């Protein structure tokens, strides 16, 4: 069975600092990979996705993520964090050719200090 | 284009009562999914519709939960009778159905319904 680990439950960064949120997955092959964000009072918004090809993917709001097959990781990055980035971030995987259900990590809550 | 909508946004019911949650997917999306997040844990899959048919209901916790999708449009999730452990946020998502595999995995989520059972 596939699983997703987000080792950081809570991260605090200063506004303008860089950000990296970690995501590791366990799956027998390369899955489809996603990052979602949930802002306070909002639903889940798709930030970016990896299906195949270039391992560095660009998303919305200035985020990017890099797929590293050797490390089974799909870490999310942003060079300069804005106060509006404070939210909860979820990494998710989908099994290629299998069930359409996504498997989510437990989430990382980001706090941004002024 | 309207996104996925869910109703109500919040529901508070007593143990033993019945609650029905509704989801309207993005127009043209044949795939509809229900997920649940309980007590700040991970978001877990409940079931998947393709049009009006249940494709995968492996995540449904027990027979107190009944999901329907009338005419392949909106969907309802009924909990009867509700228990305390059913409290959480219920998310609905939808995706297109394409001949290629990747697109159908790109799921768009609604704002969720927060269910509180007291």
Short mmCIF file of C-alpha atoms in Angstrom, two decimals:
data_model
loop_
_atom_site.label_atom_id
_atom_site.label_comp_id
_atom_site.label_asym_id
_atom_site.label_seq_id
_atom_site.Cartn_x
_atom_site.Cartn_y
_atom_site.Cartn_z
CA UNK A 1 0.00 0.00 0.00
CA UNK A 2 1.18 3.47 -0.75
CA UNK A 3 1.86 5.99 1.98
CA UNK A 4 2.94 9.61 2.29
CA UNK A 5 5.01 11.12 5.06
CA UNK A 6 5.25 14.79 5.85
CA UNK A 7 7.73 14.81 8.73
CA UNK A 8 7.15 18.41 9.78
CA UNK A 9 3.82 18.99 11.49
CA UNK A 10 4.43 22.69 12.05
CA UNK A 11 6.96 25.10 10.53
CA UNK A 12 7.52 28.78 11.30
CA UNK A 13 9.45 31.02 8.93
CA UNK A 14 9.99 34.74 8.71
CA UNK A 15 8.43 36.70 5.88
CA UNK A 16 10.87 36.90 3.00
CA UNK A 17 12.74 33.77 4.03
CA UNK A 18 12.94 30.69 1.87
CA UNK A 19 10.76 27.66 2.50
CA UNK A 20 11.08 23.95 1.95
CA UNK A 21 8.37 21.49 2.98
CA UNK A 22 9.30 17.85 2.91
CA UNK A 23 7.32 14.99 1.46
CA UNK A 24 8.37 11.35 1.17
CA UNK A 25 6.26 8.63 -0.35
CA UNK A 26 6.26 4.87 -0.35
CA UNK A 27 5.07 3.20 -3.51
CA UNK A 28 6.22 0.38 -5.77
CA UNK A 29 6.64 2.61 -8.80
CA UNK A 30 6.63 6.31 -9.60
CA UNK A 31 3.24 7.68 -8.65
CA UNK A 32 1.54 10.86 -9.66
CA UNK A 33 2.44 13.55 -7.10
CA UNK A 34 0.56 16.60 -5.90
CA UNK A 35 0.79 19.45 -3.45
CA UNK A 36 -2.37 21.07 -2.13
CA UNK A 37 -2.79 24.07 0.16
CA UNK A 38 -5.62 24.84 2.54
CA UNK A 39 -5.82 28.43 3.71
CA UNK A 40 -7.86 29.26 6.81
CA UNK A 41 -11.56 28.89 6.04
CA UNK A 42 -10.89 27.69 2.52
CA UNK A 43 -10.94 24.39 0.68
CA UNK A 44 -7.99 22.51 -0.77
CA UNK A 45 -6.33 24.26 -3.68
CA UNK A 46 -4.04 22.43 -6.09
CA UNK A 47 -0.60 24.07 -6.04
CA UNK A 48 1.21 21.85 -8.49
CA UNK A 49 1.45 18.34 -9.87
CA UNK A 50 4.00 15.92 -11.29
CA UNK A 51 2.96 13.33 -13.84
CA UNK A 52 6.14 12.74 -15.84
CA UNK A 53 9.00 14.52 -17.58
CA UNK A 54 10.95 17.38 -16.03
CA UNK A 55 11.45 16.62 -12.37
CA UNK A 56 11.26 20.29 -11.35
CA UNK A 57 7.68 21.49 -11.63
CA UNK A 58 6.36 24.99 -11.26
CA UNK A 59 3.08 25.77 -9.62
CA UNK A 60 0.92 28.68 -8.68
CA UNK A 61 1.80 31.40 -6.17
CA UNK A 62 5.53 31.07 -6.88
CA UNK A 63 5.86 27.53 -5.56
CA UNK A 64 7.93 24.77 -7.12
CA UNK A 65 8.59 21.14 -6.27
CA UNK A 66 11.29 18.70 -7.23
CA UNK A 67 10.72 14.98 -7.72
CA UNK A 68 13.70 12.88 -6.68
CA UNK A 69 13.16 9.26 -7.55
CA UNK A 70 16.23 8.03 -5.66
CA UNK A 71 14.96 9.60 -2.45
CA UNK A 72 11.24 8.98 -3.02
CA UNK A 73 10.70 12.64 -2.29
CA UNK A 74 8.68 15.51 -3.67
CA UNK A 75 9.66 18.56 -1.63
CA UNK A 76 7.88 21.86 -2.02
CA UNK A 77 9.90 25.08 -2.16
CA UNK A 78 9.43 28.82 -2.35
CA UNK A 79 12.32 31.29 -2.46
CA UNK A 80 10.60 34.08 -0.53
CA UNK A 81 7.59 33.50 1.70
CA UNK A 82 4.76 36.03 1.98
CA UNK A 83 2.47 36.43 4.98
CA UNK A 84 -0.41 35.17 2.83
CA UNK A 85 1.33 31.81 2.47
CA UNK A 86 0.39 30.92 6.04
CA UNK A 87 -1.75 27.81 5.58
CA UNK A 88 -1.68 24.04 5.80
CA UNK A 89 0.08 22.16 3.02
CA UNK A 90 -0.66 18.61 1.94
CA UNK A 91 1.36 16.27 -0.21
CA UNK A 92 -0.60 13.56 -2.05
CA UNK A 93 0.09 10.64 -4.35
CA UNK A 94 -1.98 8.76 -6.87
CA UNK A 95 -1.29 5.23 -8.09
CA UNK A 96 -0.64 5.23 -11.83
CA UNK A 97 -3.07 2.94 -13.61
CA UNK A 98 -4.79 2.02 -10.40
CA UNK A 99 -7.41 3.47 -8.15
CA UNK A 100 -8.07 7.17 -8.61
CA UNK A 101 -8.09 7.71 -4.85
CA UNK A 102 -5.36 10.06 -3.64
CA UNK A 103 -3.34 9.21 -0.55
CA UNK A 104 -2.50 12.25 1.53
CA UNK A 105 0.16 13.06 4.06
CA UNK A 106 -0.86 14.40 7.44
CA UNK A 107 -0.12 17.98 6.46
CA UNK A 108 2.36 20.70 7.46
CA UNK A 109 1.05 23.86 9.01
CA UNK A 110 3.06 26.92 8.00
CA UNK A 111 3.20 29.99 10.17
CA UNK A 112 4.78 33.17 8.80
CA UNK A 113 6.31 35.70 11.18
CA UNK A 114 6.47 39.37 10.22
CA UNK B 1 -16.21 28.45 -14.24
CA UNK B 2 -17.76 27.50 -10.92
CA UNK B 3 -15.73 25.25 -8.67
CA UNK B 4 -16.85 22.34 -6.54
CA UNK B 5 -19.49 23.43 -4.08
CA UNK B 6 -20.57 21.74 -0.88
CA UNK B 7 -23.53 22.26 1.40
CA UNK B 8 -23.82 22.89 4.26
CA UNK B 9 -20.52 24.44 5.26
CA UNK B 10 -21.04 23.39 8.85
CA UNK B 11 -23.44 21.00 10.54
CA UNK B 12 -23.88 20.29 14.23
CA UNK B 13 -26.03 17.29 15.12
CA UNK B 14 -26.57 15.03 18.08
CA UNK B 15 -25.43 11.45 18.24
CA UNK B 16 -28.03 9.19 16.65
CA UNK B 17 -29.37 11.81 14.26
CA UNK B 18 -29.11 11.76 10.50
CA UNK B 19 -27.18 14.23 8.36
CA UNK B 20 -26.98 14.57 4.59
CA UNK B 21 -24.11 16.36 2.92
CA UNK B 22 -24.31 17.55 -0.66
CA UNK B 23 -21.66 18.09 -3.30
CA UNK B 24 -21.98 19.72 -6.71
CA UNK B 25 -18.95 18.94 -8.88
CA UNK B 26 -17.48 21.08 -11.60
CA UNK B 27 -19.69 20.92 -14.66
CA UNK B 28 -18.54 18.19 -17.05
CA UNK B 29 -16.55 16.28 -14.44
CA UNK B 30 -17.62 12.65 -14.51
CA UNK B 31 -15.42 11.65 -11.59
CA UNK B 32 -16.58 12.59 -8.11
CA UNK B 33 -14.84 11.72 -4.87
CA UNK B 34 -15.55 11.97 -1.17
CA UNK B 35 -12.77 12.33 1.40
CA UNK B 36 -12.79 12.89 5.14
CA UNK B 37 -10.39 14.46 7.62
CA UNK B 38 -10.96 13.46 11.21
CA UNK B 39 -9.43 15.22 14.22
CA UNK B 40 -6.52 16.86 12.35
CA UNK B 41 -5.32 13.58 10.94
CA UNK B 42 -4.63 12.90 7.30
CA UNK B 43 -7.29 13.31 4.66
CA UNK B 44 -8.67 9.88 3.81
CA UNK B 45 -10.49 8.65 0.75
CA UNK B 46 -14.06 7.44 1.15
CA UNK B 47 -15.37 6.67 -2.32
CA UNK B 48 -15.28 7.43 -6.03
CA UNK B 49 -18.12 7.80 -8.52
CA UNK B 50 -17.84 7.69 -12.27
CA UNK B 51 -21.02 9.37 -13.39
CA UNK B 52 -23.73 7.68 -11.32
CA UNK B 53 -21.82 4.45 -10.67
CA UNK B 54 -19.72 3.70 -7.61
CA UNK B 55 -16.27 2.89 -8.95
CA UNK B 56 -14.52 2.44 -5.62
CA UNK B 57 -16.09 2.52 -2.17
CA UNK B 58 -13.24 0.84 -0.34
CA UNK B 59 -12.80 3.76 2.02
CA UNK B 60 -16.34 3.87 3.39
CA UNK B 61 -15.99 3.20 7.12
CA UNK B 62 -19.21 1.25 7.70
CA UNK B 63 -22.79 0.84 6.56
CA UNK B 64 -23.93 3.96 8.40
CA UNK B 65 -22.59 5.90 5.45
CA UNK B 66 -24.56 5.97 2.19
CA UNK B 67 -23.47 7.86 -0.87
CA UNK B 68 -25.50 8.51 -3.98
CA UNK B 69 -25.03 10.41 -7.17
CA UNK B 70 -28.32 11.12 -8.87
CA UNK B 71 -28.13 11.19 -12.65
CA UNK B 72 -24.39 11.56 -12.53
CA UNK B 73 -24.60 15.16 -11.37
CA UNK B 74 -24.58 16.15 -7.70
CA UNK B 75 -23.85 13.69 -4.93
CA UNK B 76 -25.08 13.23 -1.39
CA UNK B 77 -23.43 11.53 1.55
CA UNK B 78 -25.79 10.47 4.30
CA UNK B 79 -24.68 9.45 7.76
CA UNK B 80 -27.35 7.54 9.67
CA UNK B 81 -27.19 7.29 12.62
CA UNK B 82 -24.30 9.63 13.33
CA UNK B 83 -21.72 8.71 15.95
CA UNK B 84 -19.23 10.91 17.79
CA UNK B 85 -16.31 9.53 15.76
CA UNK B 86 -17.93 10.76 12.55
CA UNK B 87 -17.01 14.35 13.43
CA UNK B 88 -14.59 15.89 10.97
CA UNK B 89 -14.39 17.72 7.69
CA UNK B 90 -15.88 16.02 4.65
CA UNK B 91 -14.39 17.05 1.33
CA UNK B 92 -15.77 16.46 -2.11
CA UNK B 93 -13.60 16.57 -5.22
CA UNK B 94 -14.13 16.11 -8.93
CA UNK B 95 -12.00 15.45 -11.99
CA UNK B 96 -12.46 15.05 -15.70
CA UNK B 97 -12.71 11.69 -17.34
CA UNK B 98 -10.21 11.48 -20.18
CA UNK B 99 -8.87 8.79 -22.44
CA UNK B 100 -5.44 9.45 -20.97
CA UNK B 101 -4.82 8.49 -17.39
CA UNK B 102 -3.20 11.56 -15.89
CA UNK B 103 -5.99 14.08 -16.21
CA UNK B 104 -8.47 12.08 -14.20
CA UNK B 105 -6.09 12.15 -11.22
CA UNK B 106 -6.09 15.96 -11.10
CA UNK B 107 -8.78 16.47 -8.51
CA UNK B 108 -10.38 19.78 -7.62
CA UNK B 109 -11.69 20.05 -4.10
CA UNK B 110 -14.61 21.84 -2.57
CA UNK B 111 -14.44 23.88 0.65
CA UNK B 112 -15.58 20.97 2.78
CA UNK B 113 -18.40 20.43 5.25
CA UNK B 114 -17.43 20.51 8.90
CA UNK B 115 -19.54 17.95 10.74
CA UNK B 116 -19.74 18.06 14.51
CA UNK B 117 -21.54 15.24 16.31
CA UNK B 118 -22.29 15.96 19.98
#
